[in-house]
Amino acid sequence: MSDTLERNEWEGTYVEPRASSKEWLKQNVVPTRTKTVAYAKSLFPIFTWIYRYNWTWFIGDLIAGATVGVVVVPQGMAYAKLAQLPPQFGLYSSFVGCAMYFMFATSKDITIGPVAVMSTLMGNILTDVLPKLPEYADQPWIIAGCMSVVLGCIVTALGLLRLGFIVDFIPLTAIAAFMTGSALNIAMGQIPTLMGNNSVKAYNTRAPTYLVFGNFFKYIGHCDINAAVGLTALFLLYAIRSACKYGTRRWPRYEKAFFFASTLRTAFVILLYTLISYLVNRNHRDNPKFSILGTVPRGFKHMNVPTVNSHILSAVAGKIPSAIIVLVIEHISISKSFGRVNNYTINPNQELIAIGITNIFGPFFGAYPATGSFSRTAIKSKAGVRTPLAGLITASIVVIAIYALPPVFYYISNALLAAVIIHAVGDLISSPRTIRSFWRISPFEFVIFWAGVIVSVFSSIDNGIYTSVASSGALLLFRIAKARGNFIGMVRVYSQRSETLKNASNSLKVVDAAVAAKEGSRRVYMSLDGTAEGTNPSVKPETPPAGIYIYRLNEGYLYPNAVHFTDHMVAEIKAQTRPGILNPYGSLGNRPWNDPGPRHKSESDIDTSLPLLRAVILDFTGVSNVDITSIQNLIDVRKQLDRYSDNDVVWHFSGVGSPWVRRALVAGGFGSSDSATRTVFSVANVGVTEDRDVEWHRQQLAEQNRKLATDREPSIESLLIPMLSAKHPLFHIDLDEALAAAELELGL
């Protein structure tokens, strides 16, 4: 509450300690023993839950892990082909991702392994750099392994340095744009394989999406029997999914059964078509009737120390930024999304460490860059996974496949794998409903989304990523730089219960003053134009007393927007006040060249009905940071307005929440003056407190009563202490106090 007190009657003052750089470093930078131990423990989250592992958890993990294992085997081989690598490398990446992640995981749902977008990007990288590195033409996995180690080291460093917040600068629209563009690129690139006309030498399926689309129709006459395999497989995949969705709606009791049937559709279709392929091609191994996968070596045939040298690094250096963006944002966005869905919180820094370590050690087993998979994560979550240990179950199934199933893999149709890829990436395309929501929420970001998609389609995935991320960054900077404050007025509002209102419309209703007073009232501060808060336009805020202006800064007050804020404020103040001196320049020769005139000013040229500027109140409630440039700008504006009004304008500040903002303002000469004293105190009743503080408060109250020469018994319930420091009387707890202080100081 606020009380007006004479200075000599109040001794219970509070002086805020100055914010100290040494103290800040001690609290935020210099590690303590406790922080060091906590940091070390955070690197291995498994130790926070593994000792509580039980049979219930194991059963859930077994079901989820086995379900994902059945899906990841065919997907891994298909994605390896996207990466321009033999299919076994997809299995190696699947194994390492599942086997290592659980030790560092903070998400129970995420599944690390080969994914469509990263695999396509890796394939594009190999296509671009192999001409520069012909010695690796027969062993492209060496380049992929080098790339994996480099990406892993960079991402791990980001996690160890706790720089995971960088991911937050990439907005949802940028992610959706590159995912949609990538999905279109991948799907279009697989259609020639699906239809069997990819064997045409002039047909480059790695070209921009629009060229691949055009060339497909150009060479459509070269389609063969592979089209029958691919199209029927793709139709069957979508048919099974649609049937399961219908069954779930029609018979909700069997939702779990339909879920597993839908999840295992890929495995079922692959087994069915592999059986057909075996029956058709078993007597034509040297000349199969349609394109098949061929020999897949048994076991880990490419376990080795990865090759990392300057020759490879110089060739792939330009591709590293886009690869890091894909590696990081796909994993973090998926893990955050499923964390929110399943009511737990992930640690982005630890997730960076997890995918970094996975990619560092993956190449030792023959793996290429891997990250979180959306489709497999969704399956794992819906299957009832309980802990990250489910990854070990999945890894075990992958190992069984690597050693036991290579003879079966031989007959898998390439058109079938293309159908699997197209079916998988179809879910990455943003739905029309999502795109419409972008337009309704932010038209600017809607344009950025389409810019990223169009560039991905007409250029490359890399350029699509850069376009969407750079455009989003530019929009963010524009919004910061063009942030604008509002001049504030007051409105007396009353709390009304719903039954006292006539209806929910905007129509006015006369309310009895006694009823309104009984219901209670308060003063609300809102923009004078009434548009910023979306309030009823019939409500007209009351302006502050003449000569006092309240200005609210709605964003951080930093160097990009400091001048924009103050230019708007100064222009409006000058338009609504009169200068303190008619002709401050004296002679015509001293007059600035840009002063518009008239040539000889007189009193008739000035609207004397306008008030003089006497005080400015800045609402810093929305300001969390300031910098040197913004404070210097505020100092310059203070001098400018002092000259304009020909007096010392008093500057009050409300809602300065950060001690570092207060320190910066004090350093700039704000917060106090030679004549200013705290005339209005906001005090709090701290009479009722913890037992350990009761005796101290009794002593304080007794001393206060002694100085006031009263005989009343000390009462813990009536001890009032000030909220803010008496050392800086121009800093206020809220606008009510700031306005009251300004009025009292100016004698209004």
XYZ file of C-alpha atoms in Angstrom:
748
model
C 0.000 0.000 0.000
C 1.110 3.619 -0.498
C 1.276 6.139 2.314
C 2.392 9.804 2.165
C 4.792 10.371 5.083
C 6.926 13.281 6.197
C 10.595 12.390 5.892
C 11.390 13.140 9.540
C 8.625 10.780 10.709
C 9.990 7.751 8.884
C 13.114 5.949 10.036
C 12.499 2.425 8.787
C 14.312 3.065 5.521
C 15.758 0.460 3.224
C 18.873 0.950 1.089
C 19.315 -1.520 -1.765
C 22.850 -2.899 -2.113
C 24.503 -2.018 -5.398
C 24.559 -4.762 -8.019
C 28.117 -6.116 -8.049
C 29.970 -7.612 -11.014
C 31.999 -9.690 -8.605
C 28.851 -11.081 -7.037
C 27.355 -11.806 -10.459
C 30.474 -13.675 -11.546
C 30.448 -15.603 -8.305
C 26.804 -16.621 -8.743
C 26.765 -17.305 -12.485
C 30.289 -18.038 -13.712
C 32.662 -19.183 -10.981
C 31.890 -22.864 -10.298
C 31.312 -24.005 -6.751
C 31.758 -27.541 -5.501
C 27.989 -28.062 -5.484
C 27.581 -26.717 -9.024
C 30.498 -28.797 -10.303
C 29.076 -32.001 -8.846
C 25.602 -31.174 -10.216
C 27.081 -30.460 -13.658
C 28.952 -33.777 -13.681
C 25.814 -35.667 -12.642
C 23.752 -33.932 -15.318
C 25.992 -35.430 -18.019
C 24.678 -38.901 -17.193
C 20.933 -38.607 -16.490
C 20.629 -42.402 -16.438
C 21.883 -42.443 -12.840
C 18.839 -40.440 -11.713
C 16.381 -43.212 -12.630
C 18.135 -46.512 -13.372
C 18.146 -47.613 -9.700
C 14.330 -47.374 -9.720
C 13.936 -49.584 -12.779
C 11.267 -52.280 -12.372
C 9.400 -54.998 -14.251
C 6.489 -52.744 -15.170
C 8.872 -50.360 -16.868
C 10.673 -53.236 -18.560
C 7.492 -54.616 -20.129
C 6.574 -51.175 -21.514
C 10.107 -50.696 -22.842
C 10.164 -54.192 -24.343
C 6.959 -53.643 -26.313
C 7.936 -50.149 -27.484
C 11.519 -51.091 -28.277
C 10.522 -54.175 -30.259
C 7.877 -52.214 -32.187
C 10.387 -49.530 -33.171
C 12.961 -52.214 -34.018
C 10.646 -53.760 -36.592
C 10.180 -50.335 -38.200
C 13.759 -49.053 -38.055
C 15.309 -51.975 -39.969
C 13.598 -51.324 -43.327
C 13.649 -47.546 -42.797
C 17.367 -47.570 -42.026
C 18.222 -49.409 -45.230
C 15.960 -47.142 -47.285
C 17.450 -43.968 -45.804
C 20.998 -45.215 -46.427
C 20.183 -45.240 -50.130
C 19.101 -41.599 -49.805
C 22.558 -40.910 -48.393
C 24.193 -42.543 -51.446
C 25.503 -45.349 -49.233
C 25.001 -49.139 -49.271
C 21.944 -50.237 -47.220
C 23.941 -51.827 -44.397
C 25.164 -48.396 -43.273
C 21.598 -47.486 -42.373
C 21.529 -50.501 -40.066
C 24.838 -49.500 -38.484
C 23.534 -45.993 -37.801
C 20.300 -47.396 -36.381
C 22.203 -49.659 -34.005
C 24.573 -46.998 -32.647
C 21.848 -44.396 -32.198
C 19.630 -46.755 -30.220
C 22.466 -48.367 -28.236
C 24.168 -45.196 -26.982
C 21.406 -42.642 -26.533
C 19.863 -44.084 -23.375
C 22.935 -43.220 -21.260
C 22.687 -39.491 -22.007
C 18.967 -39.127 -22.673
C 16.509 -36.769 -21.011
C 13.684 -37.901 -23.322
C 12.130 -41.330 -23.044
C 10.460 -41.096 -26.443
C 13.134 -39.957 -28.867
C 14.751 -42.478 -31.213
C 18.103 -41.587 -32.780
C 19.045 -43.064 -36.116
C 19.067 -42.357 -39.845
C 16.348 -39.933 -40.931
C 15.137 -38.874 -44.362
C 16.203 -35.214 -44.287
C 19.685 -35.799 -42.843
C 20.234 -38.740 -45.195
C 19.217 -36.677 -48.221
C 21.510 -33.870 -47.124
C 24.328 -36.375 -46.657
C 23.663 -37.751 -50.134
C 23.811 -34.240 -51.602
C 27.078 -33.598 -49.790
C 28.629 -36.783 -51.193
C 27.386 -35.940 -54.684
C 29.054 -32.513 -54.465
C 32.389 -33.479 -52.855
C 33.195 -36.844 -54.442
C 34.384 -35.196 -57.690
C 36.884 -33.271 -55.537
C 37.901 -36.446 -53.661
C 38.070 -39.152 -56.345
C 40.162 -41.411 -54.107
C 37.040 -42.004 -51.985
C 34.703 -42.723 -54.901
C 34.577 -46.432 -53.996
C 34.380 -45.729 -50.256
C 32.028 -42.762 -49.760
C 31.282 -43.923 -46.223
C 34.719 -42.615 -45.196
C 33.582 -39.067 -46.004
C 30.247 -39.699 -44.252
C 32.112 -40.979 -41.178
C 34.379 -37.936 -41.121
C 31.358 -35.676 -41.397
C 29.691 -37.512 -38.509
C 32.703 -37.082 -36.213
C 33.029 -33.362 -36.999
C 29.316 -32.695 -36.491
C 29.351 -34.725 -33.289
C 32.278 -32.765 -31.847
C 30.669 -29.397 -32.637
C 27.265 -30.364 -31.240
C 28.819 -31.917 -28.117
C 30.773 -28.709 -27.510
C 27.547 -26.695 -27.789
C 25.961 -28.934 -25.170
C 28.928 -28.914 -22.774
C 29.100 -25.115 -22.968
C 25.349 -24.955 -22.279
C 24.582 -23.181 -25.554
C 21.412 -25.109 -26.270
C 19.420 -21.878 -26.104
C 20.741 -21.074 -29.610
C 18.180 -23.541 -30.954
C 15.410 -21.279 -29.659
C 16.374 -18.671 -32.264
C 15.096 -20.987 -35.000
C 11.296 -20.558 -35.043
C 8.604 -23.085 -35.854
C 7.960 -21.609 -39.299
C 11.592 -22.092 -40.326
C 11.473 -25.701 -39.119
C 8.169 -26.349 -40.881
C 9.475 -24.747 -44.085
C 12.612 -26.832 -44.363
C 10.783 -30.006 -43.322
C 8.090 -29.434 -45.958
C 10.588 -28.468 -48.644
C 12.805 -31.430 -47.766
C 9.857 -33.841 -47.854
C 8.844 -32.623 -51.310
C 12.460 -32.901 -52.463
C 12.834 -36.426 -51.084
C 9.488 -37.701 -52.343
C 10.026 -36.320 -55.840
C 13.521 -37.789 -55.909
C 12.141 -41.258 -55.104
C 9.364 -41.282 -57.708
C 11.733 -42.291 -60.549
C 12.888 -45.290 -58.489
C 9.273 -46.057 -57.641
C 8.306 -45.993 -61.314
C 11.423 -47.638 -62.679
C 12.588 -44.886 -65.026
C 15.559 -43.851 -62.905
C 17.863 -45.975 -65.042
C 17.915 -43.306 -67.778
C 21.460 -41.895 -67.694
C 20.337 -38.334 -68.387
C 17.944 -38.447 -65.420
C 19.533 -36.753 -62.378
C 17.324 -37.410 -59.347
C 19.581 -35.126 -57.243
C 18.674 -32.070 -59.294
C 16.324 -29.390 -57.891
C 12.831 -30.721 -57.247
C 11.179 -28.875 -60.116
C 13.692 -30.337 -62.608
C 13.183 -33.858 -61.282
C 9.437 -33.353 -61.646
C 9.787 -32.159 -65.228
C 12.244 -34.890 -66.186
C 9.944 -37.568 -64.802
C 7.337 -36.749 -67.420
C 10.043 -36.322 -70.022
C 11.211 -39.894 -69.456
C 7.911 -41.413 -68.384
C 8.022 -43.765 -71.354
C 10.937 -45.600 -69.712
C 8.830 -46.810 -66.739
C 8.826 -50.600 -66.321
C 7.488 -53.373 -64.075
C 9.019 -51.654 -61.040
C 6.110 -49.214 -61.248
C 3.664 -52.041 -60.546
C 5.611 -53.053 -57.450
C 6.115 -49.518 -56.178
C 2.645 -48.145 -56.785
C 0.806 -51.138 -55.311
C 3.087 -51.121 -52.261
C 2.505 -47.408 -51.728
C -1.253 -47.873 -52.148
C -1.231 -50.749 -49.651
C 0.691 -48.714 -47.058
C -1.844 -45.886 -47.211
C -4.783 -48.301 -47.361
C -3.709 -50.099 -44.177
C -3.195 -46.800 -42.356
C -6.593 -45.476 -43.443
C -8.303 -48.712 -42.470
C -6.702 -48.616 -39.018
C -7.754 -45.002 -38.502
C -11.308 -45.872 -39.471
C -11.258 -48.910 -37.199
C -10.043 -46.795 -34.275
C -12.969 -44.392 -34.726
C -15.484 -47.170 -35.347
C -14.334 -49.549 -32.587
C -12.483 -47.466 -29.971
C -12.233 -50.502 -27.670
C -9.657 -51.971 -30.017
C -7.628 -48.771 -30.368
C -4.422 -50.437 -29.153
C -4.759 -53.312 -31.599
C -5.355 -50.950 -34.510
C -2.377 -48.870 -33.422
C 0.004 -51.825 -33.556
C -1.507 -52.970 -36.864
C -0.895 -49.505 -38.314
C 2.608 -49.319 -36.842
C 3.635 -52.683 -38.269
C 2.214 -51.991 -41.731
C 5.665 -51.182 -43.130
C 7.099 -54.471 -41.899
C 4.086 -56.391 -43.206
C 4.250 -54.806 -46.671
C 8.004 -55.385 -46.913
C 7.652 -59.042 -45.891
C 4.783 -59.537 -48.350
C 6.583 -57.977 -51.302
C 9.886 -59.592 -50.380
C 8.136 -62.961 -50.494
C 6.697 -62.065 -53.912
C 10.145 -60.939 -55.054
C 11.693 -64.200 -53.863
C 9.117 -66.262 -55.728
C 9.614 -64.211 -58.904
C 13.396 -63.813 -58.834
C 14.767 -66.910 -57.075
C 15.622 -68.473 -60.427
C 16.784 -65.143 -61.914
C 19.321 -63.900 -59.356
C 21.713 -62.706 -62.059
C 18.990 -60.989 -64.073
C 16.025 -60.216 -61.760
C 12.641 -59.325 -63.226
C 12.639 -56.033 -61.288
C 15.256 -54.058 -59.386
C 16.181 -55.600 -56.036
C 18.500 -54.612 -53.199
C 21.106 -57.285 -53.780
C 23.782 -58.531 -51.425
C 23.872 -57.046 -47.934
C 26.944 -58.211 -45.961
C 26.373 -60.008 -42.680
C 27.680 -58.381 -39.501
C 29.653 -55.189 -38.876
C 31.991 -55.298 -41.856
C 33.038 -51.656 -41.671
C 34.130 -51.263 -38.060
C 37.196 -49.037 -38.128
C 38.714 -45.860 -36.777
C 37.157 -43.016 -38.794
C 39.388 -41.034 -41.135
C 39.508 -37.328 -40.349
C 41.997 -35.263 -42.344
C 42.347 -31.747 -43.701
C 41.736 -32.906 -47.270
C 38.207 -34.140 -46.441
C 37.499 -31.285 -44.044
C 38.332 -28.625 -46.615
C 35.958 -30.281 -49.101
C 32.989 -30.532 -46.709
C 33.547 -27.328 -44.687
C 30.900 -25.355 -46.565
C 28.276 -28.024 -45.869
C 28.796 -28.169 -42.100
C 26.497 -25.257 -41.063
C 23.404 -26.619 -42.820
C 24.140 -30.125 -41.525
C 24.380 -28.845 -37.945
C 21.092 -26.972 -38.294
C 19.314 -30.111 -39.535
C 20.988 -32.334 -36.943
C 20.089 -30.071 -34.038
C 16.686 -28.557 -34.755
C 15.105 -31.805 -35.914
C 16.154 -33.595 -32.732
C 15.423 -30.764 -30.270
C 12.063 -29.847 -31.802
C 10.915 -33.481 -31.725
C 12.102 -34.093 -28.161
C 10.514 -30.869 -26.877
C 7.248 -31.659 -28.635
C 6.914 -35.141 -27.161
C 8.088 -33.901 -23.774
C 5.148 -31.470 -23.705
C 2.731 -34.153 -24.910
C 3.841 -36.631 -22.245
C 4.266 -34.087 -19.435
C 8.012 -34.034 -18.846
C 10.785 -31.555 -19.566
C 13.876 -32.265 -21.622
C 17.261 -30.601 -21.178
C 18.273 -29.199 -24.598
C 21.934 -28.989 -23.604
C 21.999 -32.627 -22.570
C 20.189 -33.654 -25.746
C 22.906 -31.926 -27.764
C 25.492 -33.938 -25.853
C 23.540 -37.137 -26.520
C 23.366 -36.708 -30.289
C 26.935 -35.383 -30.325
C 28.369 -38.430 -28.539
C 26.303 -40.728 -30.758
C 27.712 -39.161 -33.906
C 31.278 -39.141 -32.595
C 31.338 -42.869 -31.830
C 28.969 -43.963 -34.608
C 31.610 -44.050 -37.384
C 33.649 -46.562 -35.381
C 30.827 -48.987 -36.221
C 30.337 -47.687 -39.767
C 27.516 -45.220 -39.030
C 26.858 -41.913 -40.786
C 25.247 -38.769 -39.236
C 22.060 -39.549 -37.321
C 19.519 -37.564 -35.327
C 16.026 -37.898 -33.851
C 13.335 -39.471 -36.023
C 9.810 -38.057 -35.858
C 7.975 -41.144 -37.145
C 9.816 -43.649 -34.941
C 9.550 -41.349 -31.921
C 5.783 -41.124 -32.408
C 5.557 -44.906 -32.644
C 7.674 -45.359 -29.544
C 5.569 -42.894 -27.570
C 2.235 -44.439 -28.584
C 3.556 -47.941 -27.884
C 3.858 -47.066 -24.187
C 7.607 -46.585 -23.701
C 8.535 -46.031 -20.061
C 12.262 -45.146 -20.089
C 15.114 -44.433 -22.550
C 16.326 -48.018 -21.949
C 13.877 -49.134 -24.658
C 16.601 -48.126 -27.099
C 18.615 -51.187 -26.067
C 15.724 -53.432 -27.113
C 15.607 -51.724 -30.498
C 19.388 -52.010 -30.854
C 19.181 -55.752 -30.079
C 16.648 -56.259 -32.875
C 18.868 -54.314 -35.284
C 21.829 -56.542 -34.373
C 19.705 -59.656 -34.998
C 18.735 -58.233 -38.382
C 22.361 -57.449 -39.251
C 23.495 -61.013 -38.530
C 20.419 -63.128 -39.358
C 18.486 -61.414 -42.157
C 20.938 -60.426 -44.951
C 19.751 -63.365 -47.157
C 16.202 -61.987 -46.887
C 17.358 -58.439 -47.621
C 18.724 -59.616 -50.972
C 15.221 -59.856 -52.473
C 13.836 -56.547 -51.210
C 12.626 -54.448 -54.151
C 14.171 -50.996 -54.645
C 10.767 -49.727 -55.784
C 9.362 -51.026 -52.500
C 11.977 -49.073 -50.511
C 11.107 -45.969 -52.538
C 7.446 -46.474 -51.576
C 8.478 -46.784 -47.909
C 10.449 -43.516 -48.105
C 7.655 -41.598 -49.848
C 5.135 -42.903 -47.331
C 7.391 -41.902 -44.400
C 8.219 -38.367 -45.563
C 4.609 -37.598 -46.434
C 3.963 -36.928 -42.745
C 6.658 -34.230 -42.727
C 4.679 -31.988 -45.086
C 2.768 -29.274 -43.222
C -0.967 -29.783 -43.496
C -3.275 -27.116 -45.007
C -4.751 -26.578 -41.557
C -1.296 -25.816 -40.123
C -0.469 -23.463 -42.983
C -3.772 -21.605 -42.500
C -2.939 -21.182 -38.821
C 0.393 -19.583 -39.809
C -1.522 -16.967 -41.806
C -3.964 -16.261 -38.981
C -1.246 -15.958 -36.349
C 1.467 -14.105 -38.272
C 1.206 -13.205 -41.974
C 4.894 -12.261 -42.047
C 5.941 -15.729 -40.913
C 3.476 -17.240 -43.377
C 5.473 -15.550 -46.156
C 8.746 -16.816 -44.638
C 7.364 -20.351 -44.610
C 6.560 -20.238 -48.310
C 9.887 -18.601 -49.104
C 11.719 -21.509 -47.460
C 9.586 -24.097 -49.264
C 9.936 -22.436 -52.686
C 13.709 -22.083 -52.377
C 13.976 -25.735 -51.325
C 11.963 -26.806 -54.367
C 13.684 -24.583 -56.921
C 17.211 -24.665 -55.497
C 18.303 -27.049 -52.733
C 17.520 -28.091 -49.182
C 20.598 -26.202 -47.924
C 19.479 -22.936 -49.473
C 15.936 -23.493 -48.202
C 17.265 -23.836 -44.657
C 19.389 -20.705 -44.954
C 16.502 -18.732 -46.474
C 13.969 -19.583 -43.770
C 16.421 -19.146 -40.879
C 17.888 -15.890 -42.231
C 14.425 -14.478 -42.988
C 13.218 -15.342 -39.502
C 16.298 -13.690 -37.997
C 15.757 -10.571 -40.096
C 12.107 -10.398 -38.996
C 13.157 -10.728 -35.350
C 15.677 -7.883 -35.694
C 13.119 -5.725 -37.496
C 10.577 -6.252 -34.727
C 13.156 -5.384 -32.077
C 14.415 -2.318 -33.954
C 10.929 -0.988 -34.711
C 9.479 -1.601 -31.264
C 7.309 1.307 -30.208
C 6.112 2.517 -26.854
C 2.785 4.031 -25.829
C 1.741 7.126 -23.948
C -0.304 6.028 -20.975
C -3.447 7.328 -19.363
C -5.643 6.182 -16.476
C -9.027 4.537 -16.294
C -10.985 3.892 -13.106
C -12.416 0.376 -13.417
C -14.824 -1.553 -11.226
C -15.040 -5.275 -10.661
C -18.500 -6.494 -11.679
C -19.907 -9.958 -11.167
C -21.446 -11.620 -14.196
C -25.002 -11.451 -12.825
C -24.851 -7.637 -12.601
C -24.194 -7.280 -16.311
C -27.042 -7.147 -18.790
C -25.266 -9.322 -21.367
C -21.858 -10.031 -22.841
C -22.184 -7.411 -25.590
C -20.425 -4.051 -25.763
C -23.599 -2.107 -24.972
C -23.315 0.378 -22.134
C -25.118 -0.022 -18.836
C -25.580 2.517 -16.076
C -24.410 1.101 -12.751
C -25.334 2.586 -9.407
C -22.316 4.354 -7.866
C -22.894 2.763 -4.456
C -22.961 -0.689 -6.007
C -19.791 0.076 -7.941
C -18.023 1.288 -4.802
C -19.122 -1.827 -2.953
C -17.795 -4.039 -5.701
C -14.426 -2.239 -5.454
C -12.468 -0.137 -7.921
C -8.899 0.217 -9.083
C -6.927 2.402 -11.443
C -5.716 0.824 -14.671
C -3.051 2.339 -16.902
C -3.533 1.884 -20.628
C -2.458 3.535 -23.872
C -4.150 6.824 -24.609
C -5.215 5.702 -28.071
C -6.881 2.646 -26.509
C -5.835 0.304 -29.321
C -2.789 -1.394 -27.836
C -4.757 -3.353 -25.217
C -7.747 -4.168 -27.440
C -10.147 -2.416 -25.063
C -13.578 -1.059 -25.858
C -13.115 2.122 -27.946
C -15.896 3.775 -25.957
C -13.532 3.843 -22.954
C -11.448 7.029 -23.068
C -8.419 7.047 -20.716
C -7.837 10.102 -18.566
C -4.613 11.922 -19.376
C -2.094 12.630 -16.580
C -1.971 16.158 -15.134
C -0.693 18.866 -17.478
C 3.058 18.710 -17.997
C 3.398 15.068 -16.885
C 3.762 12.321 -19.479
C 3.765 8.578 -18.867
C 5.494 6.497 -21.531
C 5.497 2.701 -21.549
C 8.308 0.759 -23.229
C 6.891 -2.537 -24.462
C 10.191 -4.240 -25.359
C 13.738 -4.497 -24.097
C 15.407 -1.079 -24.288
C 18.542 -1.896 -26.310
C 20.707 -0.288 -28.970
C 18.654 -1.484 -31.989
C 15.470 0.211 -30.777
C 16.644 2.922 -28.373
C 16.465 5.775 -30.893
C 13.132 4.545 -32.279
C 11.611 4.581 -28.782
C 12.869 8.028 -27.812
C 12.261 9.702 -31.188
C 8.599 8.734 -30.937
C 8.415 9.913 -27.329
C 10.154 13.257 -27.931
C 8.102 14.027 -31.065
C 4.811 13.473 -29.227
C 5.904 15.461 -26.176
C 6.960 18.430 -28.324
C 3.672 18.297 -30.202
C 1.696 18.488 -26.931
C 3.774 21.066 -25.014
C 5.222 24.511 -25.614
C 8.911 25.410 -25.408
C 10.185 27.146 -22.302
C 11.900 29.928 -24.311
C 10.341 31.573 -27.336
C 13.591 31.938 -29.280
C 16.340 29.916 -27.609
C 18.901 30.757 -30.321
C 18.925 34.528 -29.969
C 20.006 36.001 -33.280
C 18.976 34.695 -36.686
C 22.555 33.653 -37.374
C 22.570 31.200 -34.463
C 19.420 29.528 -35.620
C 19.833 25.958 -36.962
C 19.414 25.550 -40.709
C 16.695 22.939 -40.299
C 14.417 25.025 -38.029
C 11.362 25.490 -40.298
C 10.504 29.007 -39.200
C 8.898 31.480 -39.228
C 11.854 33.787 -39.865
C 11.141 36.036 -36.859
C 9.343 34.236 -34.059
C 6.863 35.988 -31.776
C 4.510 34.918 -29.011
C 1.705 34.561 -31.518
C 3.633 31.720 -33.151
C 3.322 29.571 -30.002
C 0.155 28.013 -28.629
C 0.349 29.294 -25.058
C -2.530 27.052 -24.027
C -0.177 24.091 -24.205
C 1.540 23.172 -20.923
C 5.249 23.223 -20.167
C 6.955 19.878 -19.838
C 7.669 19.199 -16.160
C 8.004 15.448 -15.611
C 8.387 12.231 -17.570
C 7.437 8.837 -16.130
C 8.893 5.823 -17.918
C 7.199 2.482 -17.366
C 10.049 -0.079 -17.421
C 7.872 -3.067 -16.517
C 8.556 -4.692 -19.898
C 12.287 -3.856 -19.913
C 14.587 -6.664 -18.788
C 17.876 -5.346 -20.203
C 19.545 -2.099 -21.189
C 22.952 -1.360 -22.680
C 25.440 1.488 -22.966
C 23.939 2.833 -26.185
C 20.394 2.932 -24.833
C 21.416 4.635 -21.580
C 23.484 7.224 -23.452
C 20.500 7.842 -25.697
C 18.335 8.426 -22.629
C 20.925 10.875 -21.245
C 20.922 12.783 -24.548
C 17.124 12.926 -24.592
C 17.085 14.248 -21.021
C 19.431 17.086 -22.028
C 17.361 17.746 -25.156
C 14.114 18.063 -23.191
C 15.770 20.163 -20.486
C 16.859 22.676 -23.147
C 13.448 22.549 -24.801
C 11.491 23.201 -21.604
C 14.133 25.528 -20.074
C 13.978 23.672 -16.765
C 15.155 20.444 -15.196
C 12.581 17.867 -16.243
C 12.073 15.262 -13.507
C 12.411 11.647 -14.692
C 10.552 8.959 -12.747
C 10.865 5.231 -13.442
C 8.281 2.567 -12.647
C 8.651 -1.203 -12.524
C 12.443 -1.420 -12.915
C 12.738 -5.093 -12.037
C 16.379 -5.907 -12.719
C 19.106 -4.691 -10.333
C 21.391 -4.369 -13.361
C 18.923 -2.066 -15.119
C 18.729 0.029 -11.938
C 22.526 0.091 -11.731
C 22.781 1.257 -15.367
C 20.170 3.981 -14.847
C 21.925 5.201 -11.697
C 25.230 5.276 -13.593
C 23.498 7.467 -16.182
C 22.385 9.922 -13.498
C 18.816 8.696 -13.149
C 16.943 7.561 -10.042
C 17.843 10.516 -7.831
C 18.662 14.219 -7.952
C 19.942 16.903 -5.614
C 16.434 18.007 -4.710
C 14.515 14.744 -4.974
C 13.487 12.849 -1.841
C 11.173 9.888 -1.487
C 7.881 11.579 -0.701
C 5.608 8.629 -1.424
C 6.406 5.252 0.108
C 4.996 1.898 -0.920
C 5.143 -0.141 2.267
C 4.335 -3.738 3.102
C 3.016 -5.241 6.324
C 5.539 -7.871 7.392
C 4.184 -8.268 10.900
C 3.217 -11.905 10.399
C 6.460 -13.672 9.595
C 8.489 -16.720 10.468
C 9.254 -17.420 14.133
C 12.968 -16.748 13.709
C 12.174 -13.159 12.575
C 9.538 -12.281 15.142
C 11.914 -11.060 17.843
C 13.875 -8.884 15.397
C 10.654 -7.272 14.134
C 9.501 -6.670 17.717
C 12.726 -4.808 18.419
C 12.347 -2.744 15.227
C 8.763 -1.854 16.060
C 9.620 -0.934 19.642
C 12.373 1.375 18.412
C 9.984 2.960 15.918
C 7.376 3.521 18.647
C 10.004 5.015 20.958
C 10.985 7.583 18.343
C 7.337 8.402 17.698
C 6.825 8.748 21.505
C 3.853 6.436 21.627
C 2.910 4.077 24.419
C 1.060 1.485 22.362
C 2.079 -2.137 22.808
C 4.229 -3.424 19.930
C 2.104 -5.474 17.558
C 3.655 -7.806 15.053
C 0.626 -7.412 12.788
C 1.245 -3.677 12.260
C 4.918 -3.517 11.245
C 5.244 -1.638 7.940
C 8.501 -1.475 5.982
C 9.296 0.247 2.646
C 9.399 -1.748 -0.573
C 12.118 0.202 -2.391
C 15.405 1.818 -1.521
C 15.293 5.324 -0.062
C 18.575 6.083 -1.838
C 16.862 6.319 -5.249
C 13.563 8.162 -4.727
C 12.786 8.393 -8.455
C 12.447 4.620 -8.812
C 8.913 3.472 -8.013
C 7.180 0.163 -7.440
C 4.327 0.935 -9.876
C 2.743 3.729 -11.883
C 0.388 4.713 -9.065
C 3.333 5.548 -6.823
C 5.285 7.243 -9.638
C 2.370 9.494 -10.598
C 1.598 10.370 -6.971
C 5.251 11.264 -6.371
C 5.410 13.419 -9.499
C 2.235 15.272 -8.564
C 3.384 15.847 -4.976
C 6.833 17.044 -6.024
C 5.387 19.469 -8.570
C 2.750 20.689 -6.139
C -0.175 19.491 -8.252
